[in-house]
Coordinates of C-alpha atoms in Angstrom, one line a residue:
Chain A
M274 CA 5.8 -17.1 -40.5
T275 CA 5.5 -13.8 -41.9
C276 CA 6.5 -11.8 -44.3
D277 CA 10.0 -9.8 -43.4
L278 CA 9.0 -6.8 -45.2
C279 CA 5.4 -6.1 -44.4
Q280 CA 4.4 -8.9 -41.3
N281 CA 2.0 -10.8 -43.6
Q282 CA 2.0 -14.4 -44.2
A283 CA 4.7 -15.2 -46.2
S284 CA 4.7 -17.6 -49.0
I285 CA 7.6 -17.1 -50.8
H286 CA 10.9 -18.3 -48.9
L287 CA 14.2 -17.5 -50.4
T288 CA 17.5 -18.7 -49.8
Q289 CA 20.7 -17.5 -50.9
L290 CA 24.2 -19.5 -50.5
V291 CA 27.1 -17.1 -49.9
E292 CA 30.5 -18.9 -49.0
G293 CA 28.7 -21.9 -48.1
K294 CA 26.9 -20.4 -45.5
M295 CA 22.8 -20.4 -46.1
Q296 CA 20.9 -17.0 -45.6
K297 CA 17.1 -17.1 -46.0
V298 CA 14.0 -14.4 -46.6
N299 CA 10.7 -15.0 -46.6
L300 CA 7.7 -12.5 -48.3
C301 CA 4.6 -12.6 -49.1
K302 CA 3.2 -12.5 -52.8
S303 CA 2.2 -8.9 -52.8
C304 CA 5.6 -8.0 -51.5
S305 CA 7.7 -10.5 -53.9
D306 CA 5.5 -9.1 -56.9
E307 CA 6.8 -5.7 -55.7
K308 CA 10.6 -6.4 -55.5
G309 CA 10.5 -8.4 -58.7
V310 CA 12.0 -11.5 -57.3
D311 CA 10.1 -14.1 -59.7
D312 CA 12.6 -12.8 -61.6
P313 CA 16.2 -13.7 -60.2
T314 CA 18.5 -12.0 -63.0
G315 CA 16.9 -8.7 -62.5
F316 CA 16.4 -9.1 -58.5
E317 CA 18.9 -7.7 -56.1
L318 CA 18.0 -8.8 -52.7
T319 CA 20.9 -6.8 -51.2
D320 CA 19.3 -3.5 -52.5
M321 CA 15.8 -4.7 -51.1
L322 CA 17.5 -5.7 -47.6
E323 CA 19.8 -2.5 -47.2
G324 CA 18.7 -0.3 -44.2
M325 CA 16.3 -2.7 -43.0
G326 CA 18.6 -5.0 -41.6
E327 CA 21.2 -4.3 -38.6
E328 CA 24.4 -5.5 -37.7
T329 CA 24.4 -7.9 -34.7
V330 CA 25.7 -6.1 -32.0
T331 CA 27.5 -8.8 -29.3
N332 CA 29.9 -8.2 -26.4
A333 CA 31.8 -11.3 -27.7
V334 CA 35.3 -10.9 -27.3
P335 CA 37.3 -12.5 -30.1
G336 CA 37.3 -16.1 -30.5
E337 CA 33.9 -16.4 -28.2
T338 CA 31.1 -18.3 -29.2
Y339 CA 28.2 -15.8 -29.7
C340 CA 24.9 -16.2 -31.5
H341 CA 24.5 -14.6 -34.6
S342 CA 21.1 -14.0 -34.5
C343 CA 21.0 -12.1 -31.4
G344 CA 24.5 -11.7 -30.4
F345 CA 24.5 -13.2 -27.0
T346 CA 27.8 -14.7 -25.5
Q347 CA 28.7 -17.8 -23.4
S348 CA 29.5 -15.3 -20.9
D349 CA 26.0 -13.6 -21.1
F350 CA 24.5 -17.1 -20.3
K351 CA 27.0 -17.3 -17.5
K352 CA 25.8 -14.1 -15.9
T353 CA 22.0 -14.5 -16.8
G354 CA 21.4 -18.6 -16.7
R355 CA 19.1 -17.5 -19.4
F356 CA 19.9 -17.6 -23.4
G357 CA 19.1 -14.5 -25.7
C358 CA 16.5 -15.9 -28.2
A359 CA 15.4 -19.5 -30.0
S360 CA 18.7 -19.8 -31.9
C361 CA 21.0 -19.6 -28.7
Y362 CA 19.9 -23.3 -27.9
Q363 CA 21.6 -24.4 -31.5
V364 CA 24.4 -21.8 -30.7
F365 CA 24.9 -23.0 -27.3
N366 CA 24.3 -26.9 -27.8
D367 CA 27.7 -28.7 -26.8
G368 CA 27.1 -28.6 -23.1
L369 CA 23.7 -28.4 -22.7
E370 CA 22.5 -32.0 -22.4
S371 CA 24.7 -32.2 -19.3
L372 CA 23.1 -29.2 -18.1
L373 CA 19.7 -30.3 -19.0
E374 CA 20.3 -33.6 -17.5
A375 CA 21.4 -32.6 -14.3
M376 CA 18.3 -29.7 -14.4
H377 CA 15.4 -32.2 -15.7
R378 CA 16.7 -35.9 -15.5
H379 CA 15.9 -36.0 -18.9
T380 CA 17.2 -34.3 -22.4
R381 CA 14.2 -34.9 -24.9
H382 CA 10.8 -33.3 -24.7
T383 CA 8.1 -35.7 -24.8
G384 CA 5.1 -33.4 -24.5
K385 CA 2.7 -31.4 -26.6
E386 CA 4.0 -29.8 -30.2
P387 CA 2.7 -27.1 -32.5
I388 CA -0.1 -28.1 -34.9
H389 CA 2.2 -27.8 -37.9
F390 CA 5.0 -29.6 -36.1
A391 CA 2.7 -32.6 -35.8
E392 CA 1.4 -32.9 -39.4
L393 CA 4.8 -32.5 -40.6
R394 CA 6.0 -35.3 -38.6
K395 CA 3.3 -37.3 -39.6
E396 CA 4.1 -36.9 -43.2
I397 CA 8.0 -37.6 -42.5
D398 CA 6.9 -41.0 -40.5
E399 CA 4.9 -41.5 -43.9
A400 CA 7.8 -40.9 -46.1
A401 CA 10.1 -42.7 -43.8
G402 CA 7.5 -45.9 -43.9
L403 CA 7.3 -46.0 -48.0
A404 CA 11.1 -45.3 -48.3
A405 CA 11.5 -48.2 -46.0
A406 CA 9.3 -50.3 -48.0
S407 CA 11.0 -49.5 -51.1
G408 CA 14.5 -51.0 -50.0
F409 CA 16.5 -48.4 -48.9
E410 CA 16.6 -46.7 -45.0
P411 CA 16.8 -43.2 -44.3
E412 CA 18.4 -42.7 -40.9
L413 CA 15.4 -40.9 -39.2
S414 CA 17.1 -41.6 -36.3
G415 CA 19.3 -38.8 -36.4
P416 CA 20.0 -36.6 -33.6
N417 CA 17.0 -34.0 -34.0
T418 CA 14.4 -36.6 -34.8
E419 CA 15.1 -39.0 -31.9
I420 CA 11.9 -40.4 -30.3
P421 CA 13.1 -40.5 -26.5
S422 CA 13.2 -44.0 -24.9
E423 CA 11.3 -44.3 -21.8
A424 CA 13.6 -46.6 -20.4
D425 CA 15.3 -44.1 -18.0
D426 CA 11.8 -43.5 -16.9
D427 CA 11.6 -43.5 -13.3
D428 CA 8.5 -41.4 -11.4
D429 CA 10.3 -40.9 -8.6
D430 CA 14.1 -40.3 -9.7
D431 CA 13.1 -37.0 -10.6
F432 CA 14.7 -35.0 -7.7
I433 CA 16.7 -32.0 -8.9
D434 CA 20.3 -32.0 -7.2
E435 CA 21.2 -29.0 -4.9
A436 CA 24.1 -28.7 -6.9
T437 CA 22.6 -28.2 -10.4
L438 CA 21.7 -24.8 -10.3
A439 CA 25.1 -23.9 -9.4
A440 CA 26.2 -26.0 -12.5
I441 CA 24.5 -23.2 -14.5
A442 CA 27.2 -20.8 -13.4
E443 CA 29.8 -22.8 -13.8
L444 CA 28.8 -24.1 -17.1
D445 CA 31.2 -23.7 -19.9
F446 CA 31.6 -24.0 -23.5
S447 CA 34.2 -26.0 -24.5
E448 CA 37.0 -24.0 -26.9
E449 CA 36.8 -26.4 -29.7
D450 CA 33.2 -25.9 -29.8
D451 CA 33.6 -21.9 -31.7
E452 CA 34.9 -24.0 -34.9
E453 CA 32.1 -26.4 -35.1
V454 CA 29.7 -23.3 -34.7
E455 CA 31.6 -21.4 -37.5
G456 CA 30.4 -24.4 -39.4
G457 CA 27.3 -26.2 -40.0
D458 CA 25.8 -25.1 -36.5
E459 CA 25.7 -21.3 -37.7
V460 CA 23.3 -22.1 -40.7
E461 CA 20.6 -23.0 -38.4
S462 CA 21.4 -19.7 -36.1
V463 CA 21.5 -17.6 -39.5
K464 CA 18.1 -19.1 -40.7
E465 CA 15.5 -17.3 -38.3
N466 CA 17.2 -13.8 -38.5
P467 CA 18.7 -13.6 -42.4
F468 CA 19.8 -9.6 -42.3
K469 CA 23.2 -10.2 -40.7
D470 CA 26.4 -8.7 -42.3
L471 CA 24.9 -9.6 -45.6
P472 CA 27.4 -10.3 -48.5
D473 CA 27.2 -9.5 -52.4
L474 CA 24.5 -11.7 -53.8
D475 CA 26.7 -14.9 -55.7
S476 CA 23.5 -17.1 -55.9
L477 CA 19.9 -17.0 -55.3
D478 CA 17.7 -20.1 -55.3
F479 CA 14.1 -20.5 -54.8
D480 CA 12.8 -23.1 -51.9
E481 CA 11.2 -25.0 -54.4
P482 CA 12.7 -28.7 -55.6
T483 CA 14.8 -27.9 -58.7
E484 CA 14.5 -30.1 -61.8
E485 CA 17.3 -33.3 -61.4
P486 CA 19.6 -33.2 -64.2
A487 CA 18.7 -36.1 -66.9
E488 CA 22.0 -37.9 -67.0
L489 CA 21.2 -39.5 -63.4
T490 CA 20.1 -42.9 -63.1
R491 CA 17.1 -43.6 -61.1
E492 CA 19.0 -45.3 -58.4
E493 CA 21.6 -42.0 -58.5
K494 CA 18.6 -39.9 -57.9
L495 CA 17.3 -41.4 -55.2
E496 CA 20.4 -41.9 -53.2
E497 CA 20.7 -38.4 -53.9
L498 CA 17.4 -37.5 -52.4
K499 CA 18.4 -39.8 -49.5
R500 CA 20.9 -37.6 -48.6
D501 CA 19.0 -34.1 -49.1
L502 CA 16.3 -35.9 -46.9
D503 CA 19.2 -36.7 -44.1
A504 CA 20.3 -33.4 -44.3
A505 CA 16.8 -31.7 -44.1
I506 CA 16.2 -34.0 -41.1
K507 CA 19.2 -33.1 -38.9
K508 CA 18.3 -28.9 -40.0
E509 CA 14.8 -30.1 -38.6
D510 CA 13.9 -28.2 -41.9
Y511 CA 10.8 -29.8 -42.5
E512 CA 9.5 -28.4 -45.2
A513 CA 12.6 -29.3 -47.3
C514 CA 11.5 -32.8 -45.8
A515 CA 8.1 -33.1 -47.2
D516 CA 9.3 -31.8 -50.5
L517 CA 11.7 -34.5 -50.5
R518 CA 9.5 -37.1 -49.4
D519 CA 7.1 -35.9 -52.4
Q520 CA 9.9 -36.5 -54.9
I521 CA 10.7 -39.7 -53.6
N522 CA 7.3 -40.9 -54.0
A523 CA 7.2 -39.7 -57.6
L524 CA 10.6 -41.4 -58.1
E525 CA 9.3 -44.6 -56.7
A526 CA 6.2 -44.9 -58.6
S527 CA 7.8 -44.1 -62.1
Chain B
M143 CA -12.3 -3.9 -23.1
M144 CA -12.8 -4.4 -19.3
R145 CA -11.5 -1.3 -17.3
F146 CA -9.3 -1.7 -14.3
K147 CA -12.1 -0.2 -12.2
T148 CA -14.5 -3.1 -13.3
L149 CA -11.7 -5.6 -12.7
L150 CA -11.4 -4.3 -9.2
K151 CA -15.1 -4.6 -8.2
K152 CA -15.6 -8.0 -8.9
P153 CA -13.5 -10.9 -7.0
A154 CA -12.1 -13.2 -9.3
E155 CA -13.7 -16.3 -9.6
W156 CA -11.7 -18.8 -8.1
M157 CA -12.8 -16.8 -4.8
R158 CA -16.6 -17.0 -5.4
T159 CA -17.0 -20.6 -6.7
T160 CA -15.6 -23.9 -5.0
G161 CA -13.7 -26.9 -6.3
P162 CA -13.0 -30.6 -4.9
H163 CA -10.9 -30.4 -1.6
N164 CA -11.5 -26.8 -1.4
D165 CA -11.1 -26.8 2.3
I166 CA -7.5 -27.6 1.5
V167 CA -6.7 -26.7 -1.7
I168 CA -7.6 -23.1 -2.1
T169 CA -6.6 -23.0 -6.0
S170 CA -4.8 -25.0 -8.7
R171 CA -2.7 -23.2 -11.4
I172 CA -1.0 -24.0 -14.8
R173 CA 1.1 -21.7 -16.0
L174 CA 2.7 -22.1 -19.9
A175 CA 5.5 -20.5 -21.3
R176 CA 5.7 -19.4 -24.7
N177 CA 8.1 -17.7 -27.3
V178 CA 7.7 -16.4 -30.5
V179 CA 10.3 -17.4 -33.8
S180 CA 12.4 -14.6 -34.9
H181 CA 12.4 -12.2 -32.0
P182 CA 14.8 -12.0 -29.0
F183 CA 13.6 -13.1 -25.5
P184 CA 12.2 -10.4 -23.6
G185 CA 15.3 -10.2 -21.2
W186 CA 17.6 -9.7 -23.6
A187 CA 15.6 -7.8 -26.3
R188 CA 16.1 -4.4 -26.8
K189 CA 13.0 -1.5 -26.6
E190 CA 12.2 -1.3 -30.0
D191 CA 12.4 -5.1 -30.1
R192 CA 10.0 -5.8 -27.5
Q193 CA 7.4 -3.0 -28.6
K194 CA 7.6 -5.0 -32.1
L195 CA 6.8 -8.1 -30.4
L196 CA 4.0 -6.8 -28.2
D197 CA 2.4 -5.0 -31.6
E198 CA 2.9 -8.2 -33.0
V199 CA 1.2 -10.6 -30.3
Q200 CA -1.3 -8.6 -28.1
P201 CA -4.0 -8.0 -31.1
A202 CA -3.5 -11.9 -31.3
V203 CA -4.3 -12.7 -27.8
E204 CA -7.2 -10.1 -27.6
G205 CA -8.4 -12.0 -30.6
L206 CA -9.3 -15.3 -28.6
P207 CA -12.8 -15.9 -28.2
E208 CA -11.7 -16.3 -24.6
M209 CA -10.8 -12.9 -24.3
K210 CA -14.1 -11.1 -25.2
G211 CA -14.2 -7.8 -23.5
A212 CA -11.4 -8.7 -21.3
F213 CA -8.8 -6.3 -19.8
S214 CA -6.0 -5.7 -21.9
E215 CA -3.6 -3.3 -20.9
E216 CA 0.2 -2.1 -21.2
M217 CA 2.3 -2.3 -17.9
T218 CA 3.3 1.3 -18.3
T219 CA -0.4 2.8 -18.5
L220 CA -0.8 1.2 -15.1
S221 CA 0.2 2.9 -11.9
A222 CA 2.4 1.1 -9.0
I223 CA -0.7 0.4 -6.9
E224 CA -2.4 -1.0 -9.3
K225 CA 0.1 -3.4 -10.8
Q226 CA 0.4 -4.3 -7.3
V227 CA -3.1 -4.8 -7.0
L228 CA -2.7 -7.4 -9.8
V229 CA 0.5 -9.5 -8.2
E230 CA -2.0 -9.5 -5.0
R231 CA -4.6 -11.2 -6.8
H232 CA -1.7 -13.9 -8.5
L233 CA -2.7 -12.4 -11.9
V234 CA 0.7 -10.6 -12.8
S235 CA 4.0 -11.9 -11.3
R236 CA 5.8 -9.4 -9.2
E237 CA 8.6 -9.6 -12.4
H238 CA 6.1 -8.3 -14.4
A239 CA 4.7 -5.8 -12.5
A240 CA 8.3 -4.4 -11.9
K241 CA 8.5 -4.2 -16.3
G242 CA 8.8 -1.3 -18.1
P243 CA 7.9 -0.3 -21.6
G244 CA 6.5 -3.3 -24.5
C245 CA 4.9 -5.5 -21.9
A246 CA 1.1 -6.1 -21.6
T247 CA -1.0 -8.2 -19.5
V248 CA -4.7 -9.7 -20.7
M249 CA -6.9 -11.3 -18.7
N250 CA -10.6 -12.4 -19.4
R251 CA -13.4 -11.2 -17.4
K252 CA -13.3 -14.2 -14.9
Q253 CA -9.9 -13.3 -13.9
S254 CA -9.6 -16.9 -14.3
I255 CA -6.9 -16.5 -17.7
S256 CA -4.2 -14.2 -17.8
I257 CA -1.7 -13.8 -20.2
M258 CA 1.3 -11.8 -19.7
I259 CA 3.1 -10.4 -22.4
N260 CA 6.6 -9.7 -22.1
E261 CA 7.4 -11.3 -18.8
E262 CA 10.6 -13.7 -19.2
D263 CA 9.3 -15.2 -22.0
H264 CA 7.4 -13.8 -24.8
L265 CA 4.4 -15.3 -23.6
R266 CA 3.1 -16.4 -19.9
M267 CA -0.1 -18.0 -19.8
Q268 CA -2.2 -18.6 -16.6
A269 CA -5.0 -21.0 -15.7
I270 CA -6.6 -20.7 -12.3
R271 CA -9.4 -22.7 -10.8
P272 CA -10.5 -23.3 -7.2
G273 CA -9.8 -26.3 -5.6
L274 CA -7.9 -29.2 -6.8
Q275 CA -8.4 -29.1 -10.9
L276 CA -5.2 -29.3 -11.9
M277 CA -6.5 -31.5 -15.0
A278 CA -9.1 -28.9 -15.7
A279 CA -7.1 -25.6 -15.3
Y280 CA -4.5 -27.6 -18.0
Q281 CA -7.3 -28.4 -20.5
S282 CA -8.7 -24.8 -20.7
L283 CA -5.4 -23.5 -21.2
D284 CA -3.9 -25.9 -23.9
K285 CA -7.2 -25.1 -25.7
I286 CA -5.9 -21.0 -25.7
D287 CA -2.4 -22.3 -26.2
T288 CA -3.5 -24.3 -29.5
E289 CA -5.9 -21.4 -30.8
L290 CA -2.6 -19.0 -30.2
D291 CA -0.5 -21.4 -32.0
E292 CA -2.5 -20.8 -35.4
R293 CA -1.8 -17.1 -34.8
V294 CA 1.8 -17.0 -33.9
P295 CA 4.3 -19.2 -34.6
F296 CA 6.1 -20.7 -31.4
A297 CA 9.6 -21.1 -31.2
Y298 CA 9.6 -24.8 -31.0
S299 CA 12.5 -27.5 -31.3
D300 CA 11.9 -31.0 -31.8
R301 CA 14.8 -32.1 -29.4
Y302 CA 13.9 -29.3 -26.9
G303 CA 10.3 -28.9 -27.3
Y304 CA 9.3 -25.1 -26.5
L305 CA 12.2 -23.1 -26.4
T306 CA 12.0 -20.7 -23.3
A307 CA 14.5 -18.2 -22.1
C308 CA 15.6 -20.0 -19.0
P309 CA 16.2 -24.1 -19.7
T310 CA 14.5 -24.7 -16.1
N311 CA 11.4 -24.3 -17.9
L312 CA 12.1 -25.8 -21.5
G313 CA 10.1 -28.3 -23.1
T314 CA 6.4 -28.4 -21.6
G315 CA 7.2 -24.6 -20.8
M316 CA 4.7 -25.8 -17.8
R317 CA 4.4 -24.9 -14.4
A318 CA 1.4 -26.8 -12.6
S319 CA 0.9 -25.3 -8.7
A320 CA -1.9 -25.5 -6.3
M321 CA -1.8 -23.4 -3.1
L322 CA -2.4 -25.4 0.2
H323 CA -3.8 -24.0 3.1
L324 CA -1.9 -26.8 5.9
P325 CA -2.5 -25.3 9.0
G326 CA -2.7 -28.8 10.5
L327 CA 0.4 -30.1 9.3
V328 CA 1.6 -27.0 10.4
L329 CA 0.4 -26.9 13.9
S330 CA 1.9 -30.7 14.6
E331 CA 5.1 -29.6 13.2
Q332 CA 4.9 -32.1 9.9
I333 CA 5.3 -29.6 7.8
N334 CA 9.2 -29.5 7.5
G335 CA 8.9 -33.3 6.8
T336 CA 6.6 -32.4 4.0
I337 CA 8.2 -29.8 2.4
H338 CA 11.1 -32.3 2.5
S339 CA 9.5 -35.2 0.8
A340 CA 8.0 -33.0 -1.8
N341 CA 11.6 -31.7 -3.0
K342 CA 13.0 -35.2 -2.9
I343 CA 10.8 -36.4 -5.3
G344 CA 11.6 -33.2 -7.4
L345 CA 8.8 -30.9 -6.2
A346 CA 9.0 -27.2 -5.1
V347 CA 7.2 -26.1 -2.2
R348 CA 7.2 -22.0 -1.5
G349 CA 5.3 -19.2 0.3
L350 CA 2.5 -17.3 -0.6
Y351 CA 3.7 -15.2 -3.4
G352 CA 6.1 -17.6 -4.8
E353 CA 9.8 -17.6 -5.0
G354 CA 11.5 -16.6 -2.0
T355 CA 8.0 -15.5 0.2
E356 CA 7.4 -16.8 3.6
A357 CA 5.0 -19.0 4.5
L358 CA 2.0 -16.6 5.5
A359 CA -1.3 -18.0 7.1
N360 CA -0.3 -21.6 6.6
L361 CA -0.4 -21.0 2.7
F362 CA 2.1 -23.2 0.6
Q363 CA 2.6 -23.4 -3.0
I364 CA 3.6 -26.8 -4.4
S365 CA 4.7 -27.2 -7.9
N366 CA 6.7 -29.2 -10.7
Q367 CA 10.2 -28.5 -11.0
T368 CA 11.2 -29.9 -14.2
T369 CA 9.2 -29.1 -17.7
L370 CA 11.5 -31.6 -19.9
G371 CA 11.1 -35.0 -20.6
K372 CA 7.6 -35.6 -19.5
S373 CA 4.3 -35.1 -21.1
E374 CA 2.1 -32.1 -19.6
E375 CA -0.2 -34.9 -18.3
E376 CA 2.0 -36.9 -16.9
I377 CA 3.5 -34.1 -14.9
I378 CA -0.1 -32.9 -13.8
E379 CA -1.0 -36.8 -13.0
K380 CA 2.0 -37.1 -10.4
L381 CA 1.6 -33.7 -9.0
D382 CA -1.8 -34.7 -8.8
R383 CA -0.9 -37.9 -6.8
V384 CA 1.1 -36.0 -4.2
I385 CA -1.2 -33.3 -3.5
S386 CA -3.7 -35.8 -2.9
R387 CA -1.7 -37.7 -0.5
I388 CA -0.9 -34.3 1.6
V389 CA -4.3 -33.2 1.5
E390 CA -4.9 -37.1 3.3
N391 CA -1.7 -36.0 5.7
E392 CA -3.3 -33.0 6.5
E393 CA -6.8 -34.0 7.3
N394 CA -5.3 -36.7 9.5
A395 CA -3.4 -34.0 11.3
R396 CA -6.5 -31.9 12.1
Q397 CA -8.0 -35.0 13.5
K398 CA -5.5 -36.2 15.6
L399 CA -4.9 -32.7 16.8
V400 CA -8.7 -32.4 17.7
E401 CA -8.3 -35.8 19.3
D402 CA -5.3 -35.0 21.2
R403 CA -4.9 -31.2 21.8
P404 CA -8.7 -30.1 21.6
T405 CA -8.1 -26.9 23.9
M406 CA -5.4 -25.9 22.0
V407 CA -7.2 -26.1 18.9
Q408 CA -10.1 -24.1 20.4
D409 CA -7.9 -21.8 22.0
Q410 CA -6.1 -20.9 18.6
I411 CA -9.3 -20.5 16.8
G412 CA -11.3 -18.8 19.7
R413 CA -8.0 -16.2 19.8
A414 CA -8.0 -15.6 15.9
F415 CA -11.3 -14.9 15.8
A416 CA -11.2 -12.2 19.0
V417 CA -8.5 -10.1 17.5
L418 CA -9.6 -10.4 14.1
R419 CA -13.2 -9.1 15.6
Y420 CA -12.3 -6.4 18.0
A421 CA -8.5 -5.2 16.8
H422 CA -8.1 -1.4 16.1
V423 CA -4.5 -1.7 14.5
I424 CA -3.5 -5.0 12.7
P425 CA -0.3 -5.8 10.5
S426 CA -0.7 -7.8 7.4
K427 CA 1.5 -10.6 8.9
E428 CA -0.7 -11.1 12.2
S429 CA -3.8 -10.7 10.3
L430 CA -3.1 -13.2 7.4
N431 CA -2.2 -15.8 10.3
L432 CA -5.5 -15.2 12.1
L433 CA -7.3 -15.4 9.0
S434 CA -5.8 -18.8 8.8
M435 CA -7.1 -20.2 11.8
V436 CA -10.5 -18.8 11.4
R437 CA -10.1 -20.4 8.2
L438 CA -9.5 -23.5 10.3
G439 CA -12.6 -23.2 12.0
C440 CA -14.9 -22.7 9.4
D441 CA -13.5 -26.5 8.5
L442 CA -14.0 -27.7 11.6
G443 CA -17.5 -26.5 12.2
V444 CA -16.8 -23.9 14.4
F445 CA -18.2 -20.9 11.7
P446 CA -20.8 -22.0 8.8
Q447 CA -18.5 -23.4 6.3
E448 CA -19.8 -21.0 3.5
E449 CA -18.1 -18.4 5.2
R450 CA -14.6 -19.7 3.6
E451 CA -15.7 -17.7 0.5
L452 CA -15.2 -14.6 3.0
I453 CA -11.9 -15.7 4.2
N454 CA -10.7 -16.2 0.7
V455 CA -11.7 -12.7 -0.4
L456 CA -10.1 -10.9 2.9
L457 CA -6.9 -12.4 2.5
T458 CA -6.4 -10.7 -0.8
E459 CA -8.6 -7.3 0.2
I460 CA -6.5 -6.4 3.4
Q461 CA -3.1 -6.8 1.2
P462 CA -1.4 -3.2 1.1
A463 CA -2.4 -2.2 -2.4
H464 CA -6.0 -3.5 -2.3
L465 CA -5.9 -1.3 1.2
Q466 CA -4.8 1.8 -0.6
I467 CA -7.4 1.1 -3.5
E468 CA -9.9 1.1 -1.0
A469 CA -8.8 4.7 1.0
K470 CA -8.2 5.8 -2.8
R471 CA -4.9 7.2 -1.6
K472 CA -1.4 6.4 -0.5
L473 CA -1.1 4.4 2.7
D474 CA 1.6 4.4 5.4
A475 CA 2.4 1.3 7.0
E476 CA 0.6 2.7 10.3
E477 CA -2.4 3.7 8.2
R478 CA -2.8 0.7 6.2
D479 CA -3.4 -1.7 9.8
V480 CA -5.6 1.0 10.7
L481 CA -7.4 0.3 7.8
R482 CA -7.2 -3.7 7.5
A483 CA -8.4 -3.8 11.4
E484 CA -11.6 -1.7 10.3
I485 CA -12.1 -3.8 6.9
I486 CA -11.7 -7.0 9.0
R487 CA -14.4 -6.1 12.0
K488 CA -16.7 -4.6 9.6
N489 CA -16.3 -8.2 7.5
L490 CA -16.4 -10.8 10.5
K491 CA -19.5 -8.6 12.2
G492 CA -21.9 -10.8 10.5
L493 CA -19.9 -14.1 11.5
T494 CA -21.7 -16.2 13.4
E495 CA -20.4 -16.7 17.3
P496 CA -17.7 -19.7 17.4
D497 CA -19.3 -22.6 18.2
F498 CA -16.9 -25.5 19.4
S499 CA -19.6 -28.6 20.3
D500 CA -18.3 -30.2 17.0
I501 CA -14.4 -30.3 18.1
L502 CA -15.7 -31.3 21.7
N503 CA -17.9 -34.1 20.3
R504 CA -14.8 -35.4 17.9
S505 CA -12.5 -35.3 20.8
E506 CA -14.7 -37.0 23.3
F507 CA -16.0 -39.5 20.6
D508 CA -12.5 -40.5 20.5
D509 CA -12.2 -40.9 24.2
E510 CA -14.3 -43.9 24.5

């Protein structure tokens, strides 16, 4: 992950919550020092980002689903058969599964994964093992972490229906998808490109684990961590997962 | 950095070396598609976005150990003919050659690895090897992919794998393909059945220059169509099995042709040699198809086997852009046909007279 200001390796990851939407900024040590982000009260994220961000340009007609990262619309997809950016895969996720099923006869990746991804997966698996041993069961079989079953695996059933490619052109994203995208899914799409439509800064959170309030009991705390872990897994935010895993371990050990 | 002139002087490594089943499998190629997080895909990106991505990625690619002394150029710095030369050598795609600012190509000195930046995806990496060596080609490219992964954050989802501009490449982002020379199946009219069977099990069969091109010189590219749900190794193993089967069918078809119709086979090879050896005007298509017959002649013992390398080089060097580089000027179609004939005559001059005794022996042996 590179710094959003200077392209060095980012080591500080800021998250702000505005009207229930999460926006993230990644900075390297020197830029964060320069901007004084370690002092949240004196730090104006909006000032820093001023002039950097650009409005998302989109051809979307009112009410049409579009990617908040790159402005890509579903009619753009119909026209080109290609997406605008990586975030589009989350924005236009509904309807995608059936398309992939027709195209590839499978909908889950089982091949190579990037190194850091493989490492985090290992950590999460270990965390899951520890959590299970401690008596509560995190739902690691959430939609984004499911390990595909080989049940439908058949070497000879891979052939692509002639109609498949035509199906791309006819693919439609149902209207009710719009609401979902306005809600939870959007958080994901904004994550990669935080400089869109920046509202006033209401709160600023560091991505570091926060201290738990002392009045929570150990069980309540575990409960909460478990919920957070589930949410983090669903969002594929493996950095957060690793943090939560550490907290769960620490709590189990206490 | 290697200059274009140096690149031109040397034929690619795969042309000069051999690999398993090289009589029928000319090359094995692996292509991986990768994108970088937080950048729009090239087809949707604005010019500035593409340039930004290029500035970030090109140094990372040039810094790979494999790319020491590599050829690395932005496509806009190359002339139309130079770009076409790269296409004719299968080092860049036709689509990439047509691209504007912000697109570049980096390739190693052996011309066995080429990396296109801002093609349909941010990175299109290719490894090419002689003969049937898909797994070896994959392993060399996998190493480069892993090295790049440490320098550039790739767009990846646990669910869908490597995220690509087109969902048809999603998952592994891998296209494995082999270029097959199948004159036996063409002459015995079994080729349509072969293509149909390959299609039925999810493999694509295309002509010499990929999608939508005609099957010239009896050359066919066969590749996987699906990229999601199977591992790279599984995809390659399956393709490898199918190609081995096609190679077997081609060998059987050749054997049967020699046994059943030896005169026809001799006539095709002899005629091809005669025309190529003495023609003064020859169009591209005709020469490719005749060179295919001479290559078959090498495989059947009519010409020495080692002359296959000469045919491999000629198949590339007689193409329009290569001819114009040779002539150092733009040539119209008629001028190209003359120069092409001249180059072929010159190169085949050293070839020994065709010797058909092997074919006759094989057919007579069968008669007994």
